[in-house]
Amino acid sequence: QKEVEQNSGPLSVPEGAIASLNCTYSDRGSQSFFWYRQYSGKSPELIMFIYSNGDKEDGRFTAQLNKASQYVSLLIRDSQPSDSATYLCAGPYSSASKIIFGSGTRLSIRP
Amino acid sequence: DADVTQTPRNRITKTGKRIMLECSQTKGHDRMYWYRQDPGLGLRLIYYSFDVKDINKGEISDGYSVSRQAQAKFSLSLESAIPNQTALYFCATSDLSGRSGGELFFGEGSRLTVL
């Protein structure tokens, strides 16, 4: 079992709708998680990080962490064509050591 | 200038050749990482280093070696390249004391093709 699992998609969402991306992890001791966005041919860039149970909102983005169920999700409200990219979740182990990525979910926002 | 610089950006080589990918950073971070990216597989960790004297294997270290020459430099070597090492390689740095406690800062990537 991979330490961080993601549905690779692709996920297609109409413009203006909510896009929901999910990730599960195996290490119960993991403390914090990150969501990165990667445009084709570019480097990943951080869009959200979360370390507490519950929700964290930043503009159109909401990250959700459920440590009991070992999943983390990212919601994108009012999806825009510019949100079309691959989204990668990543988490360190409890010792905040190596950072492991999921396989990424390719998101496409259709007009 | 980029904070995390990778060289070369593109390289085509032949099976059996030795290849070195170099990474240098001006962010002053202690932690450095090497990842490879293949279509549909996300980023897979090859090696990581927390300081000059600390180097650790990641998920897929077989066939690779690394050298941390200084706090700012972390090199990845393929001693004898093989075609399935064809991939996009990323170097990244992080600083746990930063705002997001572990955010990775990436170089622009090095595309390696092994024929």
JSON list of C-alpha atoms in Angstrom, two decimals, chain A residues 2-3 8 32 34 36 38 41-46 49 88 95-104, chain B residues 31 33 35 37 40-45 48 50 59 90 96 99-104 106-109:
[
{"chain": "A", "resi": 2, "resn": "LYS", "atom": "CA", "xyz": [1.33, 3.38, -0.98]},
{"chain": "A", "resi": 3, "resn": "GLU", "atom": "CA", "xyz": [1.69, 5.70, 1.98]},
{"chain": "A", "resi": 8, "resn": "SER", "atom": "CA", "xyz": [-5.71, 9.80, -10.31]},
{"chain": "A", "resi": 32, "resn": "SER", "atom": "CA", "xyz": [0.42, 17.98, 8.46]},
{"chain": "A", "resi": 34, "resn": "PHE", "atom": "CA", "xyz": [-0.05, 19.84, 1.77]},
{"chain": "A", "resi": 36, "resn": "TYR", "atom": "CA", "xyz": [0.18, 21.31, -4.49]},
{"chain": "A", "resi": 38, "resn": "GLN", "atom": "CA", "xyz": [1.06, 21.54, -10.97]},
{"chain": "A", "resi": 41, "resn": "GLY", "atom": "CA", "xyz": [5.40, 21.29, -17.77]},
{"chain": "A", "resi": 42, "resn": "LYS", "atom": "CA", "xyz": [5.79, 23.32, -14.59]},
{"chain": "A", "resi": 43, "resn": "SER", "atom": "CA", "xyz": [6.95, 22.70, -11.03]},
{"chain": "A", "resi": 44, "resn": "PRO", "atom": "CA", "xyz": [4.45, 22.00, -8.27]},
{"chain": "A", "resi": 45, "resn": "GLU", "atom": "CA", "xyz": [3.39, 25.00, -6.20]},
{"chain": "A", "resi": 46, "resn": "LEU", "atom": "CA", "xyz": [1.85, 24.96, -2.76]},
{"chain": "A", "resi": 49, "resn": "PHE", "atom": "CA", "xyz": [-1.44, 23.20, 4.00]},
{"chain": "A", "resi": 88, "resn": "LEU", "atom": "CA", "xyz": [-0.96, 16.53, -5.60]},
{"chain": "A", "resi": 95, "resn": "SER", "atom": "CA", "xyz": [8.50, 12.99, 12.70]},
{"chain": "A", "resi": 96, "resn": "ALA", "atom": "CA", "xyz": [8.03, 15.57, 9.95]},
{"chain": "A", "resi": 97, "resn": "SER", "atom": "CA", "xyz": [10.62, 13.80, 7.90]},
{"chain": "A", "resi": 98, "resn": "LYS", "atom": "CA", "xyz": [10.37, 12.71, 4.32]},
{"chain": "A", "resi": 99, "resn": "ILE", "atom": "CA", "xyz": [7.49, 14.15, 2.36]},
{"chain": "A", "resi": 100, "resn": "ILE", "atom": "CA", "xyz": [5.58, 11.62, 0.28]},
{"chain": "A", "resi": 101, "resn": "PHE", "atom": "CA", "xyz": [3.25, 12.53, -2.55]},
{"chain": "A", "resi": 102, "resn": "GLY", "atom": "CA", "xyz": [0.14, 10.89, -3.86]},
{"chain": "A", "resi": 103, "resn": "SER", "atom": "CA", "xyz": [-0.04, 10.06, -7.54]},
{"chain": "A", "resi": 104, "resn": "GLY", "atom": "CA", "xyz": [-1.93, 13.27, -8.30]},
{"chain": "B", "resi": 31, "resn": "ARG", "atom": "CA", "xyz": [16.45, 20.08, 3.94]},
{"chain": "B", "resi": 33, "resn": "TYR", "atom": "CA", "xyz": [15.06, 16.36, -1.69]},
{"chain": "B", "resi": 35, "resn": "TYR", "atom": "CA", "xyz": [12.01, 13.39, -6.67]},
{"chain": "B", "resi": 37, "resn": "GLN", "atom": "CA", "xyz": [7.98, 12.27, -11.84]},
{"chain": "B", "resi": 40, "resn": "GLY", "atom": "CA", "xyz": [0.32, 9.07, -13.67]},
{"chain": "B", "resi": 41, "resn": "LEU", "atom": "CA", "xyz": [2.68, 8.33, -10.80]},
{"chain": "B", "resi": 42, "resn": "GLY", "atom": "CA", "xyz": [2.97, 11.67, -9.11]},
{"chain": "B", "resi": 43, "resn": "LEU", "atom": "CA", "xyz": [6.25, 12.54, -7.45]},
{"chain": "B", "resi": 44, "resn": "ARG", "atom": "CA", "xyz": [8.29, 9.72, -5.99]},
{"chain": "B", "resi": 45, "resn": "LEU", "atom": "CA", "xyz": [11.00, 10.41, -3.45]},
{"chain": "B", "resi": 48, "resn": "TYR", "atom": "CA", "xyz": [16.46, 13.33, 1.01]},
{"chain": "B", "resi": 50, "resn": "PHE", "atom": "CA", "xyz": [18.38, 17.08, 6.42]},
{"chain": "B", "resi": 59, "resn": "GLU", "atom": "CA", "xyz": [10.85, 5.35, -1.93]},
{"chain": "B", "resi": 90, "resn": "PHE", "atom": "CA", "xyz": [12.80, 17.65, -9.35]},
{"chain": "B", "resi": 96, "resn": "LEU", "atom": "CA", "xyz": [10.43, 23.33, 9.04]},
{"chain": "B", "resi": 99, "resn": "ARG", "atom": "CA", "xyz": [5.27, 29.63, 7.69]},
{"chain": "B", "resi": 100, "resn": "SER", "atom": "CA", "xyz": [3.86, 26.36, 6.47]},
{"chain": "B", "resi": 101, "resn": "GLY", "atom": "CA", "xyz": [6.14, 24.06, 8.40]},
{"chain": "B", "resi": 102, "resn": "GLY", "atom": "CA", "xyz": [7.61, 21.97, 5.63]},
{"chain": "B", "resi": 103, "resn": "GLU", "atom": "CA", "xyz": [6.49, 23.56, 2.40]},
{"chain": "B", "resi": 104, "resn": "LEU", "atom": "CA", "xyz": [8.61, 22.33, -0.48]},
{"chain": "B", "resi": 106, "resn": "PHE", "atom": "CA", "xyz": [10.94, 23.19, -6.21]},
{"chain": "B", "resi": 107, "resn": "GLY", "atom": "CA", "xyz": [13.46, 23.74, -8.92]},
{"chain": "B", "resi": 108, "resn": "GLU", "atom": "CA", "xyz": [12.26, 23.88, -12.50]},
{"chain": "B", "resi": 109, "resn": "GLY", "atom": "CA", "xyz": [13.02, 20.25, -13.15]}
]
